[in-house]
């Protein structure tokens, strides 16, 4: 901290303007990458992104460490698009069944509108040790939010909430694996509507079965608000 007789160091306005410019260009590159993926699929080249932005290819790498860093930042941008729609459903309202179905429909609806962006989230991540950290952290964040809800229900009924995180991780993992398997099956024997119904019933069964084992009986037609106030 500067003393009364000292002056705080001056901020170079040119540096601030340059930082803002870099942030703007970085966002422009990421927006362009998403547009290219939507048009051409997950296997895109840096030159395609550069052409979309209207800059030489080397300019792209001024804003990213390497191709792996660029891909990871693109994934983060894709997830931002998904979470803008999905996040509100993690604060559920309506009945228990309606809340589950709303989250499922939102997730599948986003994939239906952006199948190539979803494919990019898993593209090439197996080549890197541990896969994509941003994808893994997003799944964890979703599980944490679901776990808080499960813990609140258990606490309301005077039960130990320690099972809540495991239940939440199980639900998120089940949905992720099921949707990825469905997308990988080119025959697509299940329509998205049937898949949504299957996921809704399965999530409810997983939740209610585990809660029942702890002595907590819930009604699928009960509102979430009533459940938390029980």
Tab-separated table of N, CA, C and O in Angstrom, residues 87-146:
chain	number	residue	atom	x	y	z
A	87	UNK	N	-28.091	-24.561	-16.969
A	87	UNK	CA	-27.921	-24.117	-15.579
A	87	UNK	C	-29.238	-23.772	-14.879
A	87	UNK	O	-29.438	-24.166	-13.722
A	88	UNK	N	-30.163	-23.060	-15.540
A	88	UNK	CA	-31.425	-22.747	-14.848
A	88	UNK	C	-32.216	-23.987	-14.432
A	88	UNK	O	-32.946	-23.951	-13.433
A	89	UNK	N	-32.075	-25.091	-15.160
A	89	UNK	CA	-32.823	-26.307	-14.811
A	89	UNK	C	-32.221	-27.010	-13.601
A	89	UNK	O	-32.846	-27.916	-13.041
A	90	UNK	N	-31.006	-26.619	-13.203
A	90	UNK	CA	-30.397	-27.207	-12.014
A	90	UNK	C	-30.917	-26.551	-10.751
A	90	UNK	O	-30.557	-26.955	-9.642
A	91	UNK	N	-31.750	-25.526	-10.912
A	91	UNK	CA	-32.476	-24.924	-9.791
A	91	UNK	C	-33.955	-25.202	-10.055
A	91	UNK	O	-34.709	-24.322	-10.479
A	92	UNK	N	-34.371	-26.451	-9.840
A	92	UNK	CA	-35.658	-26.933	-10.354
A	92	UNK	C	-36.876	-26.354	-9.647
A	92	UNK	O	-36.823	-25.961	-8.488
A	93	UNK	N	-37.986	-26.315	-10.401
A	93	UNK	CA	-39.287	-25.987	-9.829
A	93	UNK	C	-40.323	-26.916	-10.461
A	93	UNK	O	-39.989	-27.770	-11.272
A	94	UNK	N	-41.585	-26.766	-10.076
A	94	UNK	CA	-42.611	-27.692	-10.547
A	94	UNK	C	-42.521	-28.999	-9.774
A	94	UNK	O	-41.891	-29.083	-8.718
A	95	UNK	N	-43.152	-30.043	-10.295
A	95	UNK	CA	-43.101	-31.344	-9.635
A	95	UNK	C	-41.727	-31.986	-9.853
A	95	UNK	O	-40.954	-31.549	-10.717
A	96	UNK	N	-41.478	-33.035	-9.092
A	96	UNK	CA	-40.200	-33.738	-9.225
A	96	UNK	C	-40.023	-34.264	-10.647
A	96	UNK	O	-38.971	-34.078	-11.263
A	97	UNK	N	-41.066	-34.892	-11.174
A	97	UNK	CA	-40.996	-35.438	-12.534
A	97	UNK	C	-40.812	-34.329	-13.564
A	97	UNK	O	-40.025	-34.467	-14.514
A	98	UNK	N	-41.532	-33.234	-13.390
A	98	UNK	CA	-41.407	-32.114	-14.321
A	98	UNK	C	-39.998	-31.528	-14.290
A	98	UNK	O	-39.447	-31.163	-15.338
A	99	UNK	N	-39.426	-31.448	-13.097
A	99	UNK	CA	-38.078	-30.891	-12.964
A	99	UNK	C	-37.050	-31.772	-13.666
A	99	UNK	O	-36.159	-31.280	-14.369
A	100	UNK	N	-37.186	-33.090	-13.486
A	100	UNK	CA	-36.271	-34.018	-14.157
A	100	UNK	C	-36.436	-33.925	-15.665
A	100	UNK	O	-35.452	-33.822	-16.408
A	101	UNK	N	-37.677	-33.945	-16.121
A	101	UNK	CA	-37.943	-33.922	-17.567
A	101	UNK	C	-37.454	-32.615	-18.192
A	101	UNK	O	-36.934	-32.613	-19.320
A	102	UNK	N	-37.605	-31.516	-17.471
A	102	UNK	CA	-37.169	-30.229	-18.002
A	102	UNK	C	-35.655	-30.224	-18.228
A	102	UNK	O	-35.167	-29.755	-19.264
A	103	UNK	N	-34.915	-30.755	-17.272
A	103	UNK	CA	-33.455	-30.805	-17.401
A	103	UNK	C	-33.057	-31.722	-18.561
A	103	UNK	O	-32.176	-31.384	-19.365
A	104	UNK	N	-33.708	-32.878	-18.654
A	104	UNK	CA	-33.409	-33.831	-19.728
A	104	UNK	C	-33.732	-33.226	-21.088
A	104	UNK	O	-32.929	-33.296	-22.034
A	105	UNK	N	-34.917	-32.633	-21.219
A	105	UNK	CA	-35.326	-32.034	-22.495
A	105	UNK	C	-34.391	-30.891	-22.904
A	105	UNK	O	-34.086	-30.727	-24.096
A	106	UNK	N	-33.952	-30.116	-21.934
A	106	UNK	CA	-33.048	-29.003	-22.233
A	106	UNK	C	-31.723	-29.523	-22.762
A	106	UNK	O	-31.186	-29.009	-23.758
A	107	UNK	N	-31.183	-30.543	-22.102
A	107	UNK	CA	-29.904	-31.118	-22.515
A	107	UNK	C	-30.007	-31.741	-23.906
A	107	UNK	O	-29.198	-31.449	-24.797
A	108	UNK	N	-31.010	-32.583	-24.109
A	108	UNK	CA	-31.170	-33.232	-25.412
A	108	UNK	C	-31.526	-32.215	-26.497
A	108	UNK	O	-31.107	-32.367	-27.652
A	109	UNK	N	-32.282	-31.189	-26.136
A	109	UNK	CA	-32.637	-30.157	-27.111
A	109	UNK	C	-31.409	-29.407	-27.594
A	109	UNK	O	-31.283	-29.105	-28.790
A	110	UNK	N	-30.502	-29.106	-26.668
A	110	UNK	CA	-29.263	-28.417	-27.065
A	110	UNK	C	-28.436	-29.304	-27.985
A	110	UNK	O	-27.917	-28.834	-29.005
A	111	UNK	N	-28.329	-30.586	-27.661
A	111	UNK	CA	-27.576	-31.514	-28.509
A	111	UNK	C	-28.211	-31.632	-29.883
A	111	UNK	O	-27.521	-31.672	-30.907
A	112	UNK	N	-29.540	-31.667	-29.921
A	112	UNK	CA	-30.252	-31.788	-31.193
A	112	UNK	C	-29.986	-30.583	-32.083
A	112	UNK	O	-29.868	-30.715	-33.311
A	113	UNK	N	-29.869	-29.404	-31.480
A	113	UNK	CA	-29.607	-28.186	-32.252
A	113	UNK	C	-28.121	-28.002	-32.565
A	113	UNK	O	-27.780	-27.333	-33.543
A	114	UNK	N	-27.257	-28.605	-31.737
A	114	UNK	CA	-25.809	-28.405	-31.915
A	114	UNK	C	-25.059	-29.735	-31.846
A	114	UNK	O	-24.143	-29.894	-31.029
A	115	UNK	N	-25.398	-30.700	-32.693
A	115	UNK	CA	-24.750	-32.017	-32.600
A	115	UNK	C	-23.246	-31.962	-32.840
A	115	UNK	O	-22.492	-32.726	-32.224
A	116	UNK	N	-22.796	-31.062	-33.702
A	116	UNK	CA	-21.367	-30.996	-33.997
A	116	UNK	C	-20.584	-30.343	-32.861
A	116	UNK	O	-19.436	-30.711	-32.606
A	117	UNK	N	-21.210	-29.403	-32.161
A	117	UNK	CA	-20.547	-28.818	-30.996
A	117	UNK	C	-20.414	-29.869	-29.900
A	117	UNK	O	-19.377	-29.965	-29.230
A	118	UNK	N	-21.453	-30.666	-29.705
A	118	UNK	CA	-21.395	-31.728	-28.702
A	118	UNK	C	-20.311	-32.738	-29.072
A	118	UNK	O	-19.568	-33.217	-28.195
A	119	UNK	N	-20.214	-33.059	-30.354
A	119	UNK	CA	-19.192	-34.012	-30.802
A	119	UNK	C	-17.791	-33.466	-30.526
A	119	UNK	O	-16.878	-34.220	-30.178
A	120	UNK	N	-17.626	-32.149	-30.671
A	120	UNK	CA	-16.312	-31.554	-30.440
A	120	UNK	C	-15.883	-31.704	-28.984
A	120	UNK	O	-14.681	-31.816	-28.690
A	121	UNK	N	-16.839	-31.709	-28.067
A	121	UNK	CA	-16.492	-31.839	-26.651
A	121	UNK	C	-15.735	-33.129	-26.369
A	121	UNK	O	-14.898	-33.185	-25.468
A	122	UNK	N	-16.016	-34.167	-27.141
A	122	UNK	CA	-15.334	-35.435	-26.931
A	122	UNK	C	-14.236	-35.709	-27.936
A	122	UNK	O	-13.500	-36.687	-27.800
A	123	UNK	N	-14.117	-34.850	-28.953
A	123	UNK	CA	-13.138	-35.085	-30.009
A	123	UNK	C	-11.714	-34.918	-29.500
A	123	UNK	O	-11.377	-33.909	-28.887
A	124	UNK	N	-10.883	-35.947	-29.731
A	124	UNK	CA	-9.434	-35.919	-29.454
A	124	UNK	C	-9.082	-35.845	-27.976
A	124	UNK	O	-7.903	-35.764	-27.631
A	125	UNK	N	-10.073	-35.853	-27.078
A	125	UNK	CA	-9.728	-35.733	-25.653
A	125	UNK	C	-9.064	-36.997	-25.132
A	125	UNK	O	-8.316	-36.944	-24.163
A	126	UNK	N	-9.306	-38.129	-25.775
A	126	UNK	CA	-8.700	-39.373	-25.300
A	126	UNK	C	-7.192	-39.392	-25.550
A	126	UNK	O	-6.460	-40.148	-24.925
A	127	UNK	N	-6.730	-38.555	-26.495
A	127	UNK	CA	-5.307	-38.529	-26.795
A	127	UNK	C	-4.525	-37.864	-25.670
A	127	UNK	O	-3.336	-38.115	-25.495
A	128	UNK	N	-5.183	-36.995	-24.932
A	128	UNK	CA	-4.513	-36.297	-23.837
A	128	UNK	C	-4.726	-37.061	-22.532
A	128	UNK	O	-5.794	-37.590	-22.282
A	129	UNK	N	-3.683	-37.126	-21.722
A	129	UNK	CA	-3.778	-37.816	-20.448
A	129	UNK	C	-4.861	-37.176	-19.583
A	129	UNK	O	-4.841	-35.986	-19.332
A	130	UNK	N	-5.805	-37.998	-19.155
A	130	UNK	CA	-6.857	-37.486	-18.285
A	130	UNK	C	-8.002	-36.832	-19.025
A	130	UNK	O	-8.989	-36.441	-18.413
A	131	UNK	N	-7.901	-36.703	-20.349
A	131	UNK	CA	-8.983	-36.087	-21.101
A	131	UNK	C	-9.070	-34.584	-20.886
A	131	UNK	O	-8.143	-33.946	-20.393
A	132	UNK	N	-10.203	-34.029	-21.267
A	132	UNK	CA	-10.403	-32.582	-21.161
A	132	UNK	C	-10.738	-32.185	-19.731
A	132	UNK	O	-11.709	-32.653	-19.157
A	133	UNK	N	-9.933	-31.290	-19.167
A	133	UNK	CA	-10.190	-30.840	-17.805
A	133	UNK	C	-11.449	-29.990	-17.726
A	133	UNK	O	-12.184	-30.047	-16.733
A	134	UNK	N	-11.708	-29.187	-18.750
A	134	UNK	CA	-12.878	-28.319	-18.694
A	134	UNK	C	-14.171	-29.132	-18.783
A	134	UNK	O	-15.158	-28.824	-18.120
A	135	UNK	N	-14.165	-30.201	-19.583
A	135	UNK	CA	-15.341	-31.069	-19.668
A	135	UNK	C	-15.544	-31.796	-18.343
A	135	UNK	O	-16.665	-31.866	-17.819
A	136	UNK	N	-14.463	-32.330	-17.786
A	136	UNK	CA	-14.555	-33.036	-16.509
A	136	UNK	C	-15.028	-32.113	-15.394
A	136	UNK	O	-15.866	-32.492	-14.567
A	137	UNK	N	-14.514	-30.888	-15.384
A	137	UNK	CA	-14.901	-29.954	-14.318
A	137	UNK	C	-16.360	-29.537	-14.454
A	137	UNK	O	-17.035	-29.278	-13.447
A	138	UNK	N	-16.866	-29.475	-15.676
A	138	UNK	CA	-18.275	-29.128	-15.883
A	138	UNK	C	-19.182	-30.234	-15.367
A	138	UNK	O	-20.193	-29.969	-14.704
A	139	UNK	N	-18.834	-31.481	-15.659
A	139	UNK	CA	-19.616	-32.607	-15.133
A	139	UNK	C	-19.596	-32.591	-13.611
A	139	UNK	O	-20.619	-32.849	-12.960
A	140	UNK	N	-18.433	-32.275	-13.059
A	140	UNK	CA	-18.323	-32.202	-11.600
A	140	UNK	C	-19.213	-31.092	-11.051
A	140	UNK	O	-19.903	-31.275	-10.037
A	141	UNK	N	-19.204	-29.936	-11.729
A	141	UNK	CA	-20.017	-28.803	-11.269
A	141	UNK	C	-21.503	-29.142	-11.305
A	141	UNK	O	-22.262	-28.782	-10.390
A	142	UNK	N	-21.935	-29.845	-12.345
A	142	UNK	CA	-23.338	-30.253	-12.449
A	142	UNK	C	-23.670	-31.231	-11.316
A	142	UNK	O	-24.727	-31.132	-10.673
A	143	UNK	N	-22.758	-32.176	-11.069
A	143	UNK	CA	-22.974	-33.148	-10.005
A	143	UNK	C	-23.030	-32.462	-8.638
A	143	UNK	O	-23.819	-32.856	-7.772
A	144	UNK	N	-22.213	-31.443	-8.460
A	144	UNK	CA	-22.217	-30.712	-7.186
A	144	UNK	C	-23.569	-30.049	-6.955
A	144	UNK	O	-24.136	-30.107	-5.849
A	145	UNK	N	-24.121	-29.414	-8.001
A	145	UNK	CA	-25.420	-28.762	-7.864
A	145	UNK	C	-26.519	-29.778	-7.570
A	145	UNK	O	-27.388	-29.546	-6.722
A	146	UNK	N	-26.487	-30.904	-8.293
A	146	UNK	CA	-27.479	-31.955	-8.035
A	146	UNK	C	-27.306	-32.520	-6.624
A	146	UNK	O	-28.276	-32.799	-5.921
